[in-house]
CSV table of C-alpha atoms in Angstrom, one decimal:
chain,number,residue,atom,x,y,z
G,1,MET,CA,19.4,24.2,8.0
G,2,ILE,CA,17.4,20.9,6.9
G,3,GLU,CA,18.5,18.2,6.2
G,4,PHE,CA,16.5,17.0,3.5
G,5,ARG,CA,17.0,12.3,4.0
G,6,MET,CA,16.7,9.2,2.2
G,7,PRO,CA,13.1,8.3,4.1
G,8,SER,CA,12.0,5.1,5.1
G,9,LEU,CA,8.9,4.4,3.6
G,10,GLY,CA,8.4,1.3,5.8
G,11,ALA,CA,10.4,-1.2,8.4
G,12,ASP,CA,11.6,-2.4,5.7
G,13,MET,CA,12.6,-0.8,3.5
G,14,GLU,CA,17.0,-0.4,3.9
G,15,ALA,CA,17.6,2.1,1.2
G,16,GLY,CA,16.7,4.1,-1.8
G,17,THR,CA,17.4,4.7,-5.7
G,18,LEU,CA,17.4,8.1,-7.1
G,19,VAL,CA,15.7,8.3,-9.5
G,20,GLU,CA,15.1,12.3,-10.3
G,21,TRP,CA,15.2,15.4,-8.3
G,22,LEU,CA,11.9,17.7,-9.6
G,23,VAL,CA,14.0,20.7,-7.5
G,24,LYS,CA,17.2,22.9,-8.3
G,25,PRO,CA,19.3,24.9,-5.7
G,26,GLY,CA,17.5,27.7,-5.2
G,27,ASP,CA,13.6,26.5,-5.7
G,28,ALA,CA,11.3,27.8,-2.8
G,29,VAL,CA,9.2,24.3,-1.9
G,30,ARG,CA,6.1,23.9,0.9
G,31,ARG,CA,5.1,21.5,3.1
G,32,GLY,CA,3.7,18.2,0.5
G,33,ASP,CA,5.3,19.3,-2.6
G,34,VAL,CA,7.0,16.6,-4.5
G,35,ILE,CA,10.5,17.3,-4.7
G,36,ALA,CA,11.8,13.7,-5.8
G,37,LEU,CA,11.6,10.5,-7.4
G,38,VAL,CA,12.8,7.3,-5.5
G,39,ASP,CA,13.2,3.8,-6.8
G,40,THR,CA,13.0,1.0,-4.0
G,41,GLN,CA,11.3,-2.3,-3.9
G,42,LYS,CA,7.7,-1.3,-3.9
G,43,GLY,CA,8.3,0.8,-7.0
G,44,LEU,CA,9.4,4.5,-7.7
G,45,PHE,CA,7.8,6.8,-4.9
G,46,ASP,CA,6.6,10.4,-5.0
G,47,ILE,CA,9.5,11.6,-2.1
G,48,GLU,CA,7.6,14.9,-0.6
G,49,VAL,CA,8.9,17.6,1.5
G,50,PHE,CA,7.1,17.9,5.9
G,51,GLU,CA,8.3,21.5,5.7
G,52,ASP,CA,8.1,25.5,3.6
G,53,GLY,CA,12.0,26.0,2.9
G,54,THR,CA,13.7,26.5,-0.1
G,55,VAL,CA,16.5,24.1,-1.8
G,56,GLU,CA,20.1,25.0,-0.8
G,57,ASN,CA,22.0,21.8,-2.0
G,58,LEU,CA,21.4,18.6,-3.3
G,59,VAL,CA,23.5,16.4,-1.9
G,60,LEU,CA,22.9,13.4,-3.1
G,61,LYS,CA,23.4,12.3,-7.6
G,62,GLU,CA,21.1,11.2,-10.0
G,63,GLY,CA,21.1,7.5,-9.8
G,64,ALA,CA,22.7,6.8,-6.5
G,65,LYS,CA,21.7,4.5,-4.3
G,66,VAL,CA,22.0,5.0,-0.5
G,67,PRO,CA,21.0,3.8,3.2
G,68,VAL,CA,17.8,5.1,4.7
G,69,GLY,CA,18.7,8.0,6.5
G,70,THR,CA,21.7,8.7,4.2
G,71,VAL,CA,21.3,13.0,3.4
G,72,MET,CA,20.3,13.6,0.2
G,73,ALA,CA,19.7,17.8,0.3
G,74,ILE,CA,19.4,20.6,2.3
G,75,LEU,CA,17.2,22.7,2.8
G,76,ASN,CA,16.6,26.0,5.0
G,77,GLY,CA,13.6,25.9,6.8
G,78,THR,CA,12.2,28.2,8.7
G,79,LYS,CA,11.3,26.1,11.6
G,80,GLU,CA,14.4,23.7,11.8
G,81,VAL,CA,13.9,20.2,10.9
G,82,VAL,CA,11.6,17.9,8.3
G,83,GLN,CA,10.4,14.7,6.6
G,84,LYS,CA,9.0,13.8,9.8
G,85,ALA,CA,8.5,9.7,8.6
G,86,THR,CA,12.3,10.1,8.8
G,87,LYS,CA,13.1,10.9,11.4
G,88,LEU,CA,10.4,8.8,13.7
G,89,GLU,CA,12.1,5.8,11.8
G,90,GLU,CA,16.0,6.5,10.5
G,91,ALA,CA,16.7,6.1,13.8
G,92,GLY,CA,14.7,2.1,14.0
G,93,ALA,CA,15.8,1.2,10.5
G,94,ALA,CA,19.8,2.0,10.5
G,95,ARG,CA,19.7,0.1,13.8
G,96,GLU,CA,18.6,-3.3,13.5
G,97,MET,CA,18.2,-4.0,9.7
G,98,PRO,CA,18.0,-7.2,7.9
G,99,ARG,CA,21.1,-8.1,5.9
G,100,GLU,CA,19.5,-10.5,3.6
G,101,VAL,CA,18.0,-8.8,0.9
G,102,ILE,CA,19.9,-5.9,0.1
G,103,ALA,CA,24.1,-6.1,-1.0
G,104,PRO,CA,25.7,-4.0,1.1
G,105,VAL,CA,25.7,-0.2,-1.3
G,106,GLN,CA,29.6,0.6,-2.7
G,107,THR,CA,31.0,3.5,-1.3
G,108,PRO,CA,34.3,5.0,-3.5
G,109,PRO,CA,36.9,3.5,-1.4
G,110,GLU,CA,36.1,-0.2,-2.9
G,111,ILE,CA,35.9,1.2,-6.5
G,112,LYS,CA,39.0,0.7,-8.3
G,113,ALA,CA,41.1,4.2,-9.5
G,114,SER,CA,43.7,5.3,-10.6
G,115,PRO,CA,44.2,9.0,-8.7
G,116,LEU,CA,44.0,10.9,-11.3
G,117,ALA,CA,40.4,8.9,-12.8
G,118,ARG,CA,39.4,10.2,-8.9
G,119,ARG,CA,40.5,13.6,-10.1
G,120,ILE,CA,38.3,13.9,-13.5
G,121,ALA,CA,35.5,12.2,-12.3
G,122,LYS,CA,35.1,14.4,-9.3
G,123,ASP,CA,35.7,17.4,-11.3
G,124,LEU,CA,33.2,16.4,-14.6
G,125,SER,CA,30.4,14.9,-11.4
G,126,ILE,CA,30.7,11.6,-12.8
G,127,ASP,CA,29.7,8.5,-10.3
G,128,LEU,CA,32.6,6.2,-10.8
G,129,SER,CA,29.9,3.2,-10.1
G,130,ILE,CA,28.3,3.9,-13.1
G,131,ILE,CA,31.9,3.6,-14.7
G,132,LYS,CA,33.7,-0.2,-16.4
G,133,GLY,CA,36.9,-0.3,-14.8
G,134,THR,CA,39.6,-0.9,-18.5
G,135,GLY,CA,43.0,-1.4,-16.6
G,136,GLU,CA,44.6,-3.9,-13.9
G,137,GLU,CA,42.2,-5.8,-12.3
G,138,GLY,CA,39.1,-3.3,-13.8
G,139,ALA,CA,40.4,-0.1,-11.8
G,140,ILE,CA,39.1,2.5,-13.8
G,141,THR,CA,41.6,5.3,-15.7
G,142,LYS,CA,41.4,8.7,-16.9
G,143,ALA,CA,40.3,7.1,-20.0
G,144,ASP,CA,37.9,5.4,-18.4
G,145,VAL,CA,36.8,9.1,-17.0
G,146,GLU,CA,37.0,10.9,-20.2
G,147,ASN,CA,34.7,8.5,-22.3
G,148,ALA,CA,32.0,8.2,-19.7
G,149,ALA,CA,32.0,11.7,-20.1
G,150,ALA,CA,31.6,12.0,-23.5
G,151,GLU,CA,28.4,9.8,-23.6
G,152,LYS,CA,26.8,11.5,-20.3
G,153,LYS,CA,26.9,15.1,-22.1
G,154,GLN,CA,25.4,13.1,-25.2
G,155,THR,CA,22.6,11.3,-24.4
G,156,PRO,CA,22.4,12.6,-20.5
G,157,GLU,CA,18.5,11.2,-20.9
G,158,GLN,CA,19.8,7.4,-21.4
G,159,GLU,CA,22.3,7.9,-19.5
G,160,MET,CA,20.3,8.7,-16.4
G,161,ARG,CA,18.0,5.6,-17.5
G,162,ALA,CA,20.8,3.4,-17.6
G,163,GLU,CA,22.5,4.1,-14.3
G,164,THR,CA,19.3,4.6,-12.1
G,165,ALA,CA,18.8,0.6,-12.2
G,166,GLN,CA,18.8,-1.8,-14.1
G,167,GLN,CA,15.7,-0.7,-15.8
G,168,PRO,CA,13.7,-3.3,-17.7
G,169,SER,CA,12.4,-1.7,-20.9
G,170,SER,CA,8.8,-2.9,-20.4
G,171,PRO,CA,6.3,-2.2,-18.5
G,172,LYS,CA,5.4,-5.8,-18.0
G,173,GLU,CA,8.9,-6.4,-17.2
G,174,LYS,CA,8.9,-3.5,-14.6
G,175,THR,CA,5.7,-5.0,-13.1
G,176,ALA,CA,7.2,-8.3,-13.1
G,177,ALA,CA,10.9,-6.8,-11.5
G,178,THR,CA,8.7,-4.8,-8.7
G,179,ALA,CA,6.6,-7.7,-8.1
G,180,ASP,CA,10.0,-10.2,-7.1
G,181,SER,CA,11.5,-7.5,-5.0
G,182,ILE,CA,8.3,-6.7,-2.7
G,183,ARG,CA,8.7,-10.0,-2.1
G,184,MET,CA,11.7,-9.6,-1.2
G,185,ALA,CA,10.9,-6.7,0.6
G,186,VAL,CA,8.3,-8.2,2.3
G,187,ALA,CA,9.9,-11.2,3.7
G,188,ALA,CA,13.3,-9.1,5.4
G,189,ALA,CA,10.3,-7.7,7.3
G,190,MET,CA,9.2,-10.5,8.0
G,191,SER,CA,11.9,-12.1,8.8
G,192,ARG,CA,12.5,-9.3,11.1
G,193,ALA,CA,9.2,-9.7,13.6
G,194,ASN,CA,9.3,-13.7,13.7
G,195,ARG,CA,13.1,-13.0,14.6
G,196,GLU,CA,12.3,-10.1,17.3
G,197,ILE,CA,8.9,-9.7,18.2
G,198,PRO,CA,7.4,-11.8,20.8
G,199,HIS,CA,3.7,-12.3,19.0
G,200,TYR,CA,0.4,-13.8,21.6
G,201,TYR,CA,-2.3,-14.2,19.6
G,202,LEU,CA,-6.7,-13.1,21.0
G,203,GLU,CA,-9.4,-13.8,18.8
G,204,THR,CA,-12.8,-13.6,18.8
G,205,LYS,CA,-16.6,-13.5,16.4
G,206,ILE,CA,-18.6,-11.6,15.6
G,207,ASP,CA,-22.3,-11.6,15.0
G,208,MET,CA,-22.2,-8.8,11.4
G,209,ARG,CA,-26.3,-8.9,10.9
G,210,LYS,CA,-26.4,-5.4,12.4
G,211,ALA,CA,-23.2,-4.5,10.5
G,212,LEU,CA,-24.4,-5.9,7.4
G,213,ALA,CA,-27.7,-4.7,7.5
G,214,TRP,CA,-26.8,-1.6,8.1
G,215,LEU,CA,-24.4,-0.7,5.6
G,216,ALA,CA,-27.3,-2.3,3.0
G,217,GLU,CA,-29.9,0.4,4.1
G,218,ALA,CA,-26.5,3.2,4.1
G,219,ASN,CA,-25.5,1.8,0.2
G,220,LYS,CA,-29.6,1.9,-0.9
G,221,GLN,CA,-29.6,5.3,-0.9
G,222,ARG,CA,-25.9,5.7,-2.8
G,223,SER,CA,-24.9,5.5,-5.7
G,224,VAL,CA,-22.9,2.9,-6.9
G,225,LYS,CA,-20.3,5.1,-7.1
G,226,GLN,CA,-20.4,6.2,-3.3
G,227,ARG,CA,-21.4,2.9,-2.6
G,228,LEU,CA,-19.3,1.6,1.1
G,229,LEU,CA,-18.2,-1.8,1.4
G,230,PRO,CA,-17.7,-3.4,4.8
G,231,VAL,CA,-13.6,-2.6,4.9
G,232,ALA,CA,-14.3,1.2,5.7
G,233,LEU,CA,-16.7,0.0,8.7
G,234,TYR,CA,-13.4,-2.1,9.6
G,235,ILE,CA,-10.9,0.5,9.4
G,236,LYS,CA,-13.3,2.6,11.8
G,237,ALA,CA,-13.4,0.4,14.3
G,238,VAL,CA,-10.1,-0.5,14.6
G,239,ALA,CA,-9.3,3.8,15.0
G,240,LYS,CA,-12.0,3.8,17.0
G,241,ALA,CA,-10.9,0.9,19.6
G,242,ALA,CA,-7.3,2.5,18.9
G,243,ALA,CA,-8.0,5.3,20.7
G,244,GLU,CA,-10.0,3.6,23.5
G,245,VAL,CA,-6.4,1.1,23.8
G,246,PRO,CA,-3.5,3.5,23.1
G,247,GLN,CA,-1.3,1.3,24.2
G,248,LEU,CA,-1.4,-0.8,20.7
G,249,ASN,CA,-1.7,2.7,18.3
G,250,ALA,CA,2.7,2.7,19.4
G,251,TYR,CA,6.4,2.2,18.5
G,252,TRP,CA,8.0,-0.7,20.3
G,253,GLU,CA,12.0,0.7,19.4
G,254,ASP,CA,13.5,0.9,22.9
G,255,GLY,CA,10.7,0.8,25.3
G,256,LEU,CA,6.8,1.6,24.3
G,257,GLN,CA,6.2,4.6,22.6
G,258,LEU,CA,2.9,6.0,21.9
G,259,LYS,CA,1.8,7.6,19.5
G,260,GLU,CA,-0.9,10.4,19.4
G,261,ALA,CA,-2.5,10.1,15.4
G,262,ILE,CA,-4.1,7.0,14.8
G,263,ASN,CA,-2.7,5.7,11.3
G,264,ILE,CA,-4.3,3.0,10.4
G,265,GLY,CA,-2.0,0.4,7.2
G,266,VAL,CA,-4.8,-0.9,5.8
G,267,VAL,CA,-3.0,-4.4,3.6
G,268,ILE,CA,-3.6,-4.5,-0.1
G,269,SER,CA,-2.0,-7.6,-1.7
G,270,LEU,CA,-1.1,-7.2,-5.3
G,271,ARG,CA,-2.4,-9.5,-8.1
G,272,THR,CA,1.0,-10.1,-8.9
G,273,GLY,CA,2.0,-11.7,-5.4
G,274,GLY,CA,2.9,-9.5,-2.9
G,275,ILE,CA,1.7,-6.5,-0.6
G,276,LEU,CA,1.6,-2.8,-0.6
G,277,ILE,CA,0.7,-1.3,2.7
G,278,PRO,CA,-0.9,2.5,2.3
G,279,ALA,CA,-2.1,4.3,5.4
G,280,LEU,CA,-5.2,6.4,6.0
G,281,ARG,CA,-3.9,8.7,8.5
G,282,ASP,CA,-5.7,10.1,11.2
G,283,ALA,CA,-8.2,7.9,10.7
G,284,GLU,CA,-10.4,8.4,14.2
G,285,LYS,CA,-11.4,11.7,12.4
G,286,LYS,CA,-12.1,10.1,9.4
G,287,SER,CA,-16.2,9.6,8.8
G,288,ILE,CA,-17.4,6.9,7.1
G,289,ASP,CA,-17.9,7.9,3.4
G,290,GLU,CA,-14.0,9.8,3.9
G,291,ILE,CA,-12.6,6.5,4.8
G,292,MET,CA,-14.6,5.0,1.9
G,293,GLU,CA,-13.3,7.9,-0.7
G,294,TRP,CA,-9.8,7.4,0.3
G,295,ILE,CA,-10.4,3.1,-0.3
G,296,ASN,CA,-11.3,4.4,-3.7
G,297,GLU,CA,-8.2,6.5,-4.5
G,298,ILE,CA,-5.3,4.1,-2.7
G,299,ILE,CA,-6.7,0.6,-4.1
G,300,PRO,CA,-5.9,2.0,-7.9
G,301,ARG,CA,-2.8,3.7,-7.3
G,302,ALA,CA,-1.5,1.2,-5.0
G,303,ARG,CA,-2.3,-1.8,-7.8
G,304,SER,CA,-0.4,0.2,-10.3
G,305,LEU,CA,2.9,0.7,-7.9
G,306,ASN,CA,1.4,4.7,-7.4
G,307,LEU,CA,2.3,5.6,-4.3
G,308,ARG,CA,3.6,8.5,-2.1
G,309,SER,CA,5.9,9.0,0.4
G,310,SER,CA,3.6,9.8,2.5
G,311,ASP,CA,1.5,7.2,0.8
G,312,ILE,CA,2.4,4.6,3.7
G,313,THR,CA,5.0,5.6,5.9
G,314,ASP,CA,4.4,6.2,10.2
G,315,THR,CA,1.6,3.8,10.1
G,316,THR,CA,1.0,2.9,14.3
G,317,ILE,CA,-1.6,0.0,13.4
G,318,THR,CA,-2.1,-2.6,10.3
G,319,LEU,CA,-5.1,-3.9,9.1
G,320,THR,CA,-5.9,-6.7,7.4
G,321,SER,CA,-8.7,-7.7,5.9
G,322,LEU,CA,-9.1,-11.1,3.6
G,323,ALA,CA,-11.1,-11.1,0.4
G,324,GLU,CA,-14.4,-12.2,0.4
G,325,GLY,CA,-14.7,-16.7,-0.5
G,326,SER,CA,-11.1,-16.6,1.6
G,327,ALA,CA,-9.9,-17.7,4.7
G,328,GLU,CA,-12.9,-17.5,7.2
G,329,THR,CA,-9.8,-16.8,10.4
G,330,VAL,CA,-6.0,-15.0,9.9
G,331,TYR,CA,-3.3,-14.8,12.1
G,332,GLY,CA,-1.2,-11.4,11.5
G,333,VAL,CA,2.5,-11.0,11.6
G,334,ILE,CA,3.5,-7.4,13.1
G,335,TYR,CA,5.2,-5.0,10.6
G,336,PRO,CA,7.8,-3.8,13.2
G,337,PRO,CA,8.1,-1.4,14.8
G,338,GLN,CA,4.4,-1.5,15.2
G,339,VAL,CA,2.8,-3.5,18.1
G,340,ALA,CA,-0.2,-4.8,17.1
G,341,LEU,CA,-1.8,-6.1,13.7
G,342,VAL,CA,-5.7,-6.6,13.8
G,343,GLY,CA,-6.5,-9.8,11.3
G,344,LEU,CA,-9.8,-10.3,9.3
G,345,GLY,CA,-11.1,-12.9,8.3
G,346,SER,CA,-14.1,-13.3,4.8
G,347,ILE,CA,-17.6,-13.6,6.7
G,348,SER,CA,-19.5,-16.9,6.7
G,349,GLU,CA,-22.7,-18.3,7.7
G,350,GLN,CA,-21.8,-19.6,11.0
G,351,PRO,CA,-24.0,-21.4,14.0
G,352,TRP,CA,-24.7,-18.6,16.6
G,353,ALA,CA,-26.5,-19.4,20.2
G,354,GLU,CA,-27.7,-15.9,22.1
G,355,ASN,CA,-29.5,-16.5,25.1
G,356,GLY,CA,-29.9,-19.5,24.6
G,357,MET,CA,-31.5,-20.4,21.7
G,358,LEU,CA,-29.7,-21.7,18.6
G,359,ASP,CA,-29.6,-19.3,15.2
G,360,VAL,CA,-28.0,-18.8,11.6
G,361,ARG,CA,-25.0,-15.4,11.8
G,362,PRO,CA,-22.9,-13.9,9.0
G,363,VAL,CA,-20.0,-14.3,11.6
G,364,LEU,CA,-16.5,-12.4,11.6
G,365,VAL,CA,-13.2,-14.3,12.9
G,366,ALA,CA,-11.7,-10.9,14.5
G,367,THR,CA,-7.6,-11.8,15.5
G,368,LEU,CA,-5.6,-9.7,17.0
G,369,ALA,CA,-1.6,-10.1,16.7
G,370,ALA,CA,-0.2,-8.0,19.6
G,371,ASP,CA,3.4,-7.8,20.5
G,372,HIS,CA,3.8,-9.1,24.1
G,373,ARG,CA,6.7,-6.6,25.1
G,374,ALA,CA,4.5,-3.8,24.2
G,375,SER,CA,1.6,-5.1,26.3
G,376,ASP,CA,-0.5,-8.0,28.0
G,377,GLY,CA,-3.0,-10.2,26.6
G,378,GLN,CA,-5.6,-8.5,28.7
G,379,ILE,CA,-5.1,-5.1,26.6
G,380,GLY,CA,-5.3,-6.5,23.0
G,381,SER,CA,-8.4,-8.1,25.0
G,382,ARG,CA,-9.9,-5.1,25.9
G,383,PHE,CA,-9.4,-3.6,21.9
G,384,LEU,CA,-10.4,-7.0,20.4
G,385,MET,CA,-13.3,-6.3,22.1
G,386,ALA,CA,-13.8,-2.3,22.2
G,387,PHE,CA,-13.5,-3.8,18.2
G,388,LYS,CA,-16.1,-6.1,18.4
G,389,HIS,CA,-18.1,-3.9,20.2
G,390,TYR,CA,-18.4,-0.9,17.2
G,391,LEU,CA,-18.8,-4.0,14.7
G,392,GLN,CA,-22.5,-4.8,16.8
G,393,GLU,CA,-23.3,-1.2,16.8
G,394,PRO,CA,-22.5,0.4,13.5
G,395,GLU,CA,-24.5,3.7,14.1
G,396,SER,CA,-22.0,4.4,16.5
G,397,LEU,CA,-19.8,4.6,14.2
D,1,MET,CA,-27.4,-6.1,-28.7
D,2,THR,CA,-26.8,-10.0,-29.2
D,3,GLU,CA,-24.9,-12.3,-27.3
D,4,GLU,CA,-21.7,-12.7,-29.2
D,5,GLU,CA,-21.8,-9.1,-28.8
D,6,LEU,CA,-21.9,-8.1,-25.3
D,7,LYS,CA,-19.6,-10.7,-24.4
D,8,PRO,CA,-16.9,-8.3,-26.1
D,9,VAL,CA,-17.8,-6.0,-24.0
D,10,ILE,CA,-17.9,-8.1,-20.8
D,11,PHE,CA,-14.6,-8.6,-21.3
D,12,ARG,CA,-12.9,-5.2,-21.6
D,13,LEU,CA,-14.3,-4.2,-18.7
D,14,LEU,CA,-13.4,-7.0,-16.6
D,15,LYS,CA,-10.1,-6.3,-18.0
D,16,GLY,CA,-9.8,-3.0,-16.8
D,17,VAL,CA,-10.8,-3.8,-13.7
D,18,ALA,CA,-8.1,-6.4,-13.2
D,19,PRO,CA,-5.6,-6.0,-16.5
D,20,ASP,CA,-3.6,-9.5,-16.0
D,21,THR,CA,-6.7,-11.9,-16.1
D,22,GLU,CA,-7.4,-13.3,-18.7
D,23,PRO,CA,-11.6,-12.8,-18.8
D,24,GLU,CA,-12.0,-14.5,-22.4
D,25,THR,CA,-11.2,-18.4,-21.1
D,26,LEU,CA,-14.7,-18.5,-18.1
D,27,LYS,CA,-16.8,-20.6,-19.3
D,28,PRO,CA,-20.8,-19.6,-18.6
D,29,ASP,CA,-21.3,-21.2,-15.7
D,30,ASP,CA,-18.1,-19.8,-13.9
D,31,ASN,CA,-18.1,-17.7,-11.1
D,32,ILE,CA,-16.2,-14.4,-12.4
D,33,ARG,CA,-14.6,-13.7,-9.1
D,34,THR,CA,-13.6,-16.0,-7.6
D,35,THR,CA,-12.1,-17.2,-11.4
D,36,LEU,CA,-10.4,-14.4,-11.9
D,37,GLU,CA,-9.6,-13.8,-8.3
D,38,ILE,CA,-11.7,-10.0,-8.6
D,39,ASP,CA,-12.4,-9.5,-4.8
D,40,SER,CA,-14.9,-7.3,-3.2
D,41,PHE,CA,-13.2,-4.0,-4.4
D,42,ASP,CA,-12.5,-4.8,-7.7
D,43,TYR,CA,-15.7,-6.6,-8.3
D,44,LEU,CA,-17.6,-2.2,-6.7
D,45,GLN,CA,-14.8,-1.0,-9.5
D,46,PHE,CA,-16.5,-3.7,-12.2
D,47,ILE,CA,-20.4,-2.7,-11.1
D,48,VAL,CA,-19.1,0.8,-11.9
D,49,ALA,CA,-17.8,0.3,-15.5
D,50,LEU,CA,-21.0,-2.3,-16.2
D,51,ASP,CA,-23.4,0.3,-14.6
D,52,GLU,CA,-21.9,3.3,-16.7
D,53,GLN,CA,-21.8,1.2,-20.6
D,54,PHE,CA,-25.0,0.6,-20.4
D,55,GLY,CA,-26.9,3.3,-18.3
D,56,MET,CA,-27.9,1.6,-15.8
D,57,ASP,CA,-28.1,1.5,-12.5
D,58,THR,CA,-27.6,-2.2,-10.6
D,59,PRO,CA,-28.7,-2.0,-6.7
D,60,GLU,CA,-26.5,-3.3,-4.1
D,61,GLU,CA,-29.3,-6.3,-3.9
D,62,ASP,CA,-28.3,-7.5,-7.9
D,63,TYR,CA,-25.2,-8.8,-7.2
D,64,GLY,CA,-26.1,-11.7,-6.4
D,65,LYS,CA,-27.2,-12.4,-9.8
D,66,ILE,CA,-24.1,-11.0,-11.6
D,67,GLN,CA,-22.4,-13.6,-10.7
D,68,THR,CA,-21.9,-15.9,-13.4
D,69,LEU,CA,-21.6,-14.6,-17.5
D,70,HIS,CA,-24.6,-16.3,-17.7
D,71,THR,CA,-26.3,-14.8,-14.9
D,72,LEU,CA,-24.8,-11.3,-16.2
D,73,LEU,CA,-26.1,-11.7,-19.9
D,74,ALA,CA,-29.8,-12.5,-18.8
D,75,TYR,CA,-29.5,-9.7,-16.6
D,76,LEU,CA,-28.2,-7.1,-18.9
D,77,PHE,CA,-30.9,-8.8,-20.9
D,78,GLN,CA,-34.0,-8.4,-18.9
D,79,LYS,CA,-31.9,-4.8,-18.1
D,80,ALA,CA,-32.5,-4.1,-21.6
D,81,LYS,CA,-36.1,-4.8,-22.1
D,82,LYS,CA,-37.4,-2.9,-19.2
D,83,THR,CA,-36.0,0.4,-20.7
D,84,VAL,CA,-37.0,-0.6,-24.6
């Protein structure tokens, strides 16, 4: 038996609202199938299963908002346990969550209702939390439940929408509302990071002449659609450096936990403000072209708030790269429970001394923000030097 | 095509990659990317769209020639002349 739980779609997520089940009891599901739609502060997500199996019972009702880790459904599988994402992050997420963002989830005992109303609601599968009581002190009466049941019968579709989170009607309003809640989600995660993580910072300047020349040469042979951006090289170099210095590809959860897979979270800024951080899984196994394909696919999806649960779970290290023409140096804040974040500024021409000569070179300033509980400066420096080395020898990537 | 006919096409393509911007407000010599806050990824998508729209192939070394409306229009006219 497999308990399918509300996944944690990032360290900043406390709760999610089940908008819709896409499966019913008895359905066979396969690893990767999208089985539910969940609304979070970061917008709607397709939720995928991580094992093959059969749906036995849908525990959670559509419209219910529950904390991360709550059982949503029971599946029968061949192998024990699903939802790698949940398993991994659940403990950390449930243990200590920032409280300033989401109001506590309403639990049934807090709802005032007569015992009779409760029983009828249960029989009719009506969620009491969505009924406005007309009895004493707003208590829900038998009549309220019956009215709600009648309405539900008439317009099940509308009913569902109304209860699934004050969803604004027009897409524009929806985007604005999501932008606000993304802001709050980032605020919560970053507050936690600053409260809990003793950051240390290292910085190095990287001569990008060879890397840019290599890119220009590579792009001459490519159609405009296949052209590479520097960020593809950055991701690959982070992956190789993380493989060399595994202490930074890890979580801090009751001690250091090294992660085998290198899943690089890439910070994508939204035009309306806020950021989303989808992860490239197993980045060290991907070629530069595969990384660029991922970028081409993920950025439009992130910007249209159309990510899947698997896009943003299991991130082991984060990369933030500022757009061309912006600031030259960025000192990042680590996303808990990760232990490192690589920050890249925009490339600028700078005087460069080498072999007793002065020249002008395109220079990238790379910083590393790392968790001092998990590593020391020496390890951080090894990582940053490895990263620099790979960018100076782009042909080795 | 005249300049007045080309402009709406360019605005539409820009709007396609950056829906919440107002390309119509661009002045001829404004830097398109910095004024509309379009990053390198979105700008590449804009060039893809331009190439598809006008059936051309913009090499990377020409990106510097199409930074403003003014230079972009000049670039398009020059390309059109060559193909005629």
